[in-house]
Tab-separated table of C-alpha atoms in Angstrom:
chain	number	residue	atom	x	y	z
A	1	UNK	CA	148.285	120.556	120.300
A	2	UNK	CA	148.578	123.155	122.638
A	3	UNK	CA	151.343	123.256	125.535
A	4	UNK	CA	148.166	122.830	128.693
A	5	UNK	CA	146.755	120.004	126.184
A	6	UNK	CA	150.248	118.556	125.797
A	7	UNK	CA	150.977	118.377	129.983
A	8	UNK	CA	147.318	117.212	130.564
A	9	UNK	CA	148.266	113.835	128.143
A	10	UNK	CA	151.425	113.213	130.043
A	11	UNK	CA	149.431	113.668	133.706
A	12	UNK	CA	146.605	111.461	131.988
A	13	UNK	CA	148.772	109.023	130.303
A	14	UNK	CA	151.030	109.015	134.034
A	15	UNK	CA	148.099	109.404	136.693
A	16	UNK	CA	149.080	108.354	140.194
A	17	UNK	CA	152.313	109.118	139.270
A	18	UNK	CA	154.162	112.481	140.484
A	19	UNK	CA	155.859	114.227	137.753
A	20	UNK	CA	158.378	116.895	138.187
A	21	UNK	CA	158.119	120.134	136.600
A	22	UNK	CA	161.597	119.592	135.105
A	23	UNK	CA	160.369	116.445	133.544
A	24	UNK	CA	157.386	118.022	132.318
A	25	UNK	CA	159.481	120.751	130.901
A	26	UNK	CA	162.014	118.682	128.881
A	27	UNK	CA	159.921	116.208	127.827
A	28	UNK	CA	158.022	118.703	125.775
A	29	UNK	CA	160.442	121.376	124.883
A	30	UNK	CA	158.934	123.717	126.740
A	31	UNK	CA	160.096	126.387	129.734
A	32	UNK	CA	159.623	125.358	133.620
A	33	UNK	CA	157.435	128.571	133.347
A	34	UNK	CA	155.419	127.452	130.444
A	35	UNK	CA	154.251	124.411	132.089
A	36	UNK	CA	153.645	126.432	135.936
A	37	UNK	CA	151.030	128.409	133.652
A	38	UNK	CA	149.568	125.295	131.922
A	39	UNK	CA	149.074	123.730	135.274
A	40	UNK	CA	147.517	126.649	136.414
A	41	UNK	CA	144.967	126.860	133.472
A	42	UNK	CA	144.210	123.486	134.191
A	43	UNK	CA	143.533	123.606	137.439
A	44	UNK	CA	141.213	126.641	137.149
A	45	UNK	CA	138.814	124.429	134.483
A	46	UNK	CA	138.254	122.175	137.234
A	47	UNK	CA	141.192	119.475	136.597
A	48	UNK	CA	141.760	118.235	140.277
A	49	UNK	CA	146.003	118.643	139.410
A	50	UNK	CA	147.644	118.201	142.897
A	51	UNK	CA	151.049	120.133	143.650
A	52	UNK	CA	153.557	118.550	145.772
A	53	UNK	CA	155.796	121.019	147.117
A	54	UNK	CA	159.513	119.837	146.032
A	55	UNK	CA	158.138	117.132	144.056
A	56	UNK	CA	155.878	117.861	141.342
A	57	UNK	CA	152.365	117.270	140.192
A	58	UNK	CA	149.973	114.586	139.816
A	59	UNK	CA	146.309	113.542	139.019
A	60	UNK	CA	145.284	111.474	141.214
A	61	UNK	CA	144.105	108.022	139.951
A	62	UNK	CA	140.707	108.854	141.444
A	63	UNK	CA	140.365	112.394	139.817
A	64	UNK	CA	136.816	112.605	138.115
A	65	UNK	CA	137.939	115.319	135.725
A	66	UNK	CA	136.546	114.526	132.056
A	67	UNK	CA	139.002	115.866	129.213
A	68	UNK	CA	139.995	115.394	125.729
A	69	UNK	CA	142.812	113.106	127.025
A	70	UNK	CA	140.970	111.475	129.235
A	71	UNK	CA	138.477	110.252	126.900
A	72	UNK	CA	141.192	109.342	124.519
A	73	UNK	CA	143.009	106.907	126.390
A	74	UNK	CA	139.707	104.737	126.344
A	75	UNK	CA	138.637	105.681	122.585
A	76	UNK	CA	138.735	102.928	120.183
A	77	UNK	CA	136.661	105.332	117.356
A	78	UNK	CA	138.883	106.993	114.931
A	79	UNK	CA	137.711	110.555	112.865
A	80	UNK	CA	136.226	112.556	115.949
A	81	UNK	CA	136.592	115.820	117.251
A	82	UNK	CA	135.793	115.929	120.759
A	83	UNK	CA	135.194	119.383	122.097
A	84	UNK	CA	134.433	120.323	126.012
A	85	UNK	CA	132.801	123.490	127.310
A	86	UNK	CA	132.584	124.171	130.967
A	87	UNK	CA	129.423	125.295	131.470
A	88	UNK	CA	126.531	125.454	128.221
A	89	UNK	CA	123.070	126.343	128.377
A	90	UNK	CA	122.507	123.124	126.573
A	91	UNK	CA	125.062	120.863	124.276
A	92	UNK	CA	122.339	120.392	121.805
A	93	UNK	CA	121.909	124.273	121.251
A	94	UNK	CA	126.287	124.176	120.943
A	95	UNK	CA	126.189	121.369	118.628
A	96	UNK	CA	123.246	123.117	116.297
A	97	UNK	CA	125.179	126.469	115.984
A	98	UNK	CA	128.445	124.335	115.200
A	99	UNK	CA	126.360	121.775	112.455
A	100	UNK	CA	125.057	124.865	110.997
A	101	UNK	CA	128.584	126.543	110.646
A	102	UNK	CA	129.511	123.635	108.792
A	103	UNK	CA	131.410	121.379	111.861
A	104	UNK	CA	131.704	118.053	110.455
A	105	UNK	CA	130.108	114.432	111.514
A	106	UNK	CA	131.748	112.880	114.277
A	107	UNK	CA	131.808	116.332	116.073
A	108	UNK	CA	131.447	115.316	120.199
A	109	UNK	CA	130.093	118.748	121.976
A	110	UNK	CA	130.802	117.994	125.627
A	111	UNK	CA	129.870	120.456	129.052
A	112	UNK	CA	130.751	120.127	132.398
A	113	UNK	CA	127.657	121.145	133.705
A	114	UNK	CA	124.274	122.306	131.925
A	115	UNK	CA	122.282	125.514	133.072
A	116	UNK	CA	119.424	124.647	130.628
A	117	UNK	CA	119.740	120.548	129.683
A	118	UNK	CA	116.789	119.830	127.664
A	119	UNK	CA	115.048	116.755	127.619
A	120	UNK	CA	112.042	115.385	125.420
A	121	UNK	CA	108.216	117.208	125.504
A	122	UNK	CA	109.659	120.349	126.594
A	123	UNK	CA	111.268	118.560	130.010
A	124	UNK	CA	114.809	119.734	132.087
A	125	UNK	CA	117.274	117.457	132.185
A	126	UNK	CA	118.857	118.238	135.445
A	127	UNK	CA	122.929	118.684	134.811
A	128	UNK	CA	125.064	119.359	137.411
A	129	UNK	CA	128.749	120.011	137.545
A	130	UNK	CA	131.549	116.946	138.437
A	131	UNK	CA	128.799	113.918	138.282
A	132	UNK	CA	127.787	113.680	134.926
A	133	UNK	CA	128.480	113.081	131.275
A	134	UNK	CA	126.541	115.330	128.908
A	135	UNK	CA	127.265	115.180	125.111
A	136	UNK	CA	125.572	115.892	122.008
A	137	UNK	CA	126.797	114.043	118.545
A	138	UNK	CA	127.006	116.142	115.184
A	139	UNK	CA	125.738	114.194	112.084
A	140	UNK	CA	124.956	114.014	109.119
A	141	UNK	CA	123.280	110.736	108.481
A	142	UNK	CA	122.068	109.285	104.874
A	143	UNK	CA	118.252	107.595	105.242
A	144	UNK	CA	118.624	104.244	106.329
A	145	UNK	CA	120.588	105.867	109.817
A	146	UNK	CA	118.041	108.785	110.239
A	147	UNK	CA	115.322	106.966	111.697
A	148	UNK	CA	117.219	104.736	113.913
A	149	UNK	CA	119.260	107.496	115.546
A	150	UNK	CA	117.583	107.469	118.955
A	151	UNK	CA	117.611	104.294	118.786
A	152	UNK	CA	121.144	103.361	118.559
A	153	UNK	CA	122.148	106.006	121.040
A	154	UNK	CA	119.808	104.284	123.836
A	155	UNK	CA	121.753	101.331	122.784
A	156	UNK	CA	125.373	102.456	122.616
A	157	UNK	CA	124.390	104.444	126.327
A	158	UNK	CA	123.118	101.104	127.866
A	159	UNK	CA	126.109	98.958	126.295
A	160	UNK	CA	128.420	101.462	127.026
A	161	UNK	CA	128.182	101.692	130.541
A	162	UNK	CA	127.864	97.983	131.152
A	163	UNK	CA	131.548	98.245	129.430
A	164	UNK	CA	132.859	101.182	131.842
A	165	UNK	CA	132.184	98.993	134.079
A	166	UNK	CA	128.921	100.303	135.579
A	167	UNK	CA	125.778	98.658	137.015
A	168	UNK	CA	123.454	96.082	133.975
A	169	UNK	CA	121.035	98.553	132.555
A	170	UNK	CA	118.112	98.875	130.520
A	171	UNK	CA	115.678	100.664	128.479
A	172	UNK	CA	112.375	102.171	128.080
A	173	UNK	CA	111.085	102.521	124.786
A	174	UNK	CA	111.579	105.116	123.332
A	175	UNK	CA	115.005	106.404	124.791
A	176	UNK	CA	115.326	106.292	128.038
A	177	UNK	CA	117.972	104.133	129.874
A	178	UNK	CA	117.341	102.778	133.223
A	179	UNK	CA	119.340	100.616	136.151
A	180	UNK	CA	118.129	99.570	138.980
A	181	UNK	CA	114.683	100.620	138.676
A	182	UNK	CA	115.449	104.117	137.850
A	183	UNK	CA	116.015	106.167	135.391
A	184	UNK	CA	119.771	107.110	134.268
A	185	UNK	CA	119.959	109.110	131.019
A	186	UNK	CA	118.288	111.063	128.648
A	187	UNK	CA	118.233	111.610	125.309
A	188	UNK	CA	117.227	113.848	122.731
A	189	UNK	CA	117.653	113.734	118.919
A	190	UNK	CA	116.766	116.902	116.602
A	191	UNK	CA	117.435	117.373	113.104
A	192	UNK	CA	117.234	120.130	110.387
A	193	UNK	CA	115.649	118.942	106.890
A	194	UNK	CA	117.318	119.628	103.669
A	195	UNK	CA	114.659	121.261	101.718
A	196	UNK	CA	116.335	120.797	98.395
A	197	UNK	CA	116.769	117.103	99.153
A	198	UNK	CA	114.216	116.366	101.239
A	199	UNK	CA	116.463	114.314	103.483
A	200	UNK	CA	118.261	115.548	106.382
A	201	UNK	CA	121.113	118.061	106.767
A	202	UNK	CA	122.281	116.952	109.707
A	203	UNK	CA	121.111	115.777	113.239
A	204	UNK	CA	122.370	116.368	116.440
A	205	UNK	CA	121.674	113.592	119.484
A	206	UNK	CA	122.097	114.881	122.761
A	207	UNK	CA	122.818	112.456	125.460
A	208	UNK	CA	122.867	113.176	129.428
A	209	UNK	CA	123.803	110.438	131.579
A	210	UNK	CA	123.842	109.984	135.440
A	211	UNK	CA	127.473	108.753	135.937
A	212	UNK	CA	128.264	109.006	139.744
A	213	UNK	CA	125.260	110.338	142.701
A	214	UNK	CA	126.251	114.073	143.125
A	215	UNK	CA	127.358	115.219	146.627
A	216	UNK	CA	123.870	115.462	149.156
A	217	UNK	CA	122.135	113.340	146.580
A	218	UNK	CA	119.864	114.135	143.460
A	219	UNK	CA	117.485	116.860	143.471
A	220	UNK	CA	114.505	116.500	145.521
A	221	UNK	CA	112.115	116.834	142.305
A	222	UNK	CA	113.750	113.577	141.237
A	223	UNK	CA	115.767	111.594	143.834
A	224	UNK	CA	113.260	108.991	143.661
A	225	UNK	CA	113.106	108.120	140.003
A	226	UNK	CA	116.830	108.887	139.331
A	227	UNK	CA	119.817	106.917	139.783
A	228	UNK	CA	123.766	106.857	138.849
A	229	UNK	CA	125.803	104.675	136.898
A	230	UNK	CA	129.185	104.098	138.141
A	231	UNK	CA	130.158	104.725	141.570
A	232	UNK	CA	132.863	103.670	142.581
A	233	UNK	CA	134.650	103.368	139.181
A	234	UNK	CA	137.629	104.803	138.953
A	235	UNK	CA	137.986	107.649	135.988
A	236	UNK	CA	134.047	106.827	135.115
A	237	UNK	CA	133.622	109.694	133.562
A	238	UNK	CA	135.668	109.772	130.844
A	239	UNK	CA	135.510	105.613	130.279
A	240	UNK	CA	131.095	106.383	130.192
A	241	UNK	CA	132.043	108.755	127.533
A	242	UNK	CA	134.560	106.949	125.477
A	243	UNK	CA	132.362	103.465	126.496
A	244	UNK	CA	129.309	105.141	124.684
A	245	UNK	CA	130.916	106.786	121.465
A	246	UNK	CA	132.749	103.482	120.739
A	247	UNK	CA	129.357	101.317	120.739
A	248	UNK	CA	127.527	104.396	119.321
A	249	UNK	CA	129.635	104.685	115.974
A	250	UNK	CA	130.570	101.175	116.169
A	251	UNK	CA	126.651	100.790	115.111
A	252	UNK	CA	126.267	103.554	113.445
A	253	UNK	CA	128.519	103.194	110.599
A	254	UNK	CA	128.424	99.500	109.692
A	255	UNK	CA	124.446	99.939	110.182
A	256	UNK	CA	122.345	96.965	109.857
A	257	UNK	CA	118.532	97.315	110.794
A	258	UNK	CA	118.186	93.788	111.670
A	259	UNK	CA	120.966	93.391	114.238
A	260	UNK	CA	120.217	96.967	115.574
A	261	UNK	CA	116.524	95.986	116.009
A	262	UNK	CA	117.634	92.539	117.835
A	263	UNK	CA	119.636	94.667	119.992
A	264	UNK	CA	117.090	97.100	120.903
A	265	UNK	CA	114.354	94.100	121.661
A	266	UNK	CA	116.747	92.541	123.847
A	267	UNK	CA	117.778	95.594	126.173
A	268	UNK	CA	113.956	96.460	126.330
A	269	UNK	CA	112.263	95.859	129.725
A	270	UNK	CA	108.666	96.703	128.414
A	271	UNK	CA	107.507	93.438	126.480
A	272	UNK	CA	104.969	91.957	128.505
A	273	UNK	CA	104.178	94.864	130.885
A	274	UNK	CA	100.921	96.880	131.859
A	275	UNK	CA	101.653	100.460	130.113
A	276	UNK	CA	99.560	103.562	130.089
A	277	UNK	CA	99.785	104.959	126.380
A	278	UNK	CA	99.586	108.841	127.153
A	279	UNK	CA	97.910	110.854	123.966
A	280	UNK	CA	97.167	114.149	123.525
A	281	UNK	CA	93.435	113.970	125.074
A	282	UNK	CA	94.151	110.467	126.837
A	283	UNK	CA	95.705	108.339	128.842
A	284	UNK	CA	94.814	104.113	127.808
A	285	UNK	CA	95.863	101.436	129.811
A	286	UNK	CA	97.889	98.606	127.247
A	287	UNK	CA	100.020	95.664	127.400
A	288	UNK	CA	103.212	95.852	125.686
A	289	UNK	CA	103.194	92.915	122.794
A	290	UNK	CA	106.130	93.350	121.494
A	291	UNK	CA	108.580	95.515	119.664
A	292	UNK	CA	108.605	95.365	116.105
A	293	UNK	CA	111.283	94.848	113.247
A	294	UNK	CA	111.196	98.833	112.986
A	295	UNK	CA	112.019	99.378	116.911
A	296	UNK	CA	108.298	100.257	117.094
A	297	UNK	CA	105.861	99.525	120.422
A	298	UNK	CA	103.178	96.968	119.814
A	299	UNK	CA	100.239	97.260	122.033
A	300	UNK	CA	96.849	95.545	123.071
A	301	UNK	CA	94.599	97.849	124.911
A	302	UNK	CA	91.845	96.688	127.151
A	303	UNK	CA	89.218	96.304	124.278
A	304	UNK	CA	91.402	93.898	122.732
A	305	UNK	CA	92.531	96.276	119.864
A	306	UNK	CA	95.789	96.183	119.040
A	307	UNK	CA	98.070	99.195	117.575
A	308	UNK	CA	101.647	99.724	116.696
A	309	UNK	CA	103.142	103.378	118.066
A	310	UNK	CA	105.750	104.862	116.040
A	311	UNK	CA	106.454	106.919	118.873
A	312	UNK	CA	105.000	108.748	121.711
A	313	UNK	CA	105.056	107.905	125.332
A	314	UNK	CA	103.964	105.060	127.683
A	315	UNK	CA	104.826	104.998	131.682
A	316	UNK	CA	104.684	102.064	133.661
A	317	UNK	CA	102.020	101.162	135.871
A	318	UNK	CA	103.991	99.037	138.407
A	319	UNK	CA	108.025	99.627	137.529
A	320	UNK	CA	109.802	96.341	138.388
A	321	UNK	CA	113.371	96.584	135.976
């Protein structure tokens, strides 16, 4: 562990609490100067580190940073290897270079902001700076996991932020989350086949969630079908983050199709409501039956027919969460 990473778990472990470069300094074996420049570092990647002249420095209880450390305190989940960029094009791109390379399961690539989030069917996921949790998982799942991953990551995102102490979600088949109404998170799951096996090399699931409302609102493309998570909660950044990888590998690991299934149902707000089933030439009206045993979408169209989508999309005629 590096000296900065070293004074960042003593400000994180101690926030709301003014420590004194002196302290700082003997408590890690380090020079007066050596922790000046660590603050410094810190500050300049966006950690809100207050200096108080003659006293010291302190992050503030209500500092929104997310960091290694600050995602630690909460993390229950042993084995992973959190990394955090400042600014990506996209984590998923990160996390495919890094799977490629060889960067082992349980890898966490995290940004600060996005400048090209990518969502499912080609979409932006709009991902600004200071409001957000965006992360993409590294893995490398055997094939009961592999078709369940989007799955238990819509799962682990809605459970998790109940647990951080945000607002009761839930979600939209396939994998999107929602509270109040209004859509929360994204995700987005891609994988890269073994040829030799035919099974998968390894998969990475991206994940972008709405954590607190940025500053003049959402973007006027989507203020009216977005929504955040936690205002209000203090450090709700890094408890989302820690909130969601504990329920995601919690799942993951011990999997069991039945309970994950019974999980899935129960979160779902579609059962019973008029859908539109979009296609690639059409658009059919359907009521949502049921979801199945596999996490698929059973469906009744208008002719009385009845069909079971493996996946796809459906939107809402009248949205009532």
């Amino acid at each position: 562990m590096t000296t900065k990473e070293k004074v960042l778990k003593v400000l994180e472990e101690n926030r709301g609490r003014c420590i004194s470069g002196a302290e700082l300094a003997a408590d890690l074996g380090v020079s007066r100067t050596a922790v000046w420049k660590s603050i410094s570092s810190l500050i300049d990647d966006g950690v809100e580190i207050k200096s108080l002249a003659g006293s010291g420095y302190i992050l503030p209880k209500d500092a929104n940073a997310l960091t290694v450390q600050g995602i630690a305190k909460y993390l229950k989940s042993d084995g992973l290897d959190i990394k955090i960029f400042k600014e990506v094009d996209s984590t998923n791109n990160v996390a495919k270079s890094l799977a490629a390379g060889g960067a082992k399961e349980g890898t966490v690539v995290f940004a600060l902001s996005q400048n090209g989030g990518k969502g499912r069917l080609g979409r932006k996921f709009y991902s600004p700076s200071d409001v957000g949790v965006y992360m993409t998982l590294i893995l490398r799942p055997g094939a009961q996991q592999t078709p369940y991953l989007t799955v238990l990551a819509a799962i682990a995102v809605a459970d998790g932020i109940e647990k951080a102490g945000g607002k009761r979600t839930a979600i939209k088949w396939v994998n999107d989350v929602y509270a109040d109404g209004k859509k929360c998170c994204g995700i987005l799951t891609e994988a890269v086949a073994d040829l030799e096996t035919g099974g998968v090399e390894y998969a990475v699931v991206g994940i972008g969630i709405n954590v607190t409302e940025p500053k003049g609102g959402f973007a006027p493309e989507i203020k009216d079908v977005a929504t955040s998570v936690c205002d209000g909660v203090e450090d709700a950044r890094n408890k989302v983050a820690a909130c969601v990888l504990d329920e995601f590998f919690k799942r993951y690991r011990s999997f069991d199709k039945e309970s994950v299934a019974a999980a899935y149902r129960a979160k779902s707000f579609l059962i019973g409501k008029q859908v539109t089933v979009v296609k690639a030439d059409s658009m059919l009206p359907a009521t949502v039956l049921d979801i199945d045993g596999d996490c698929h979408l059973v469906v009744r169209y208008e002719d009385g027919t009845q069909q079971t989508l493996l996946a796809g999309e459906v939107t809402l005629r009248t949205l009532r969460v």
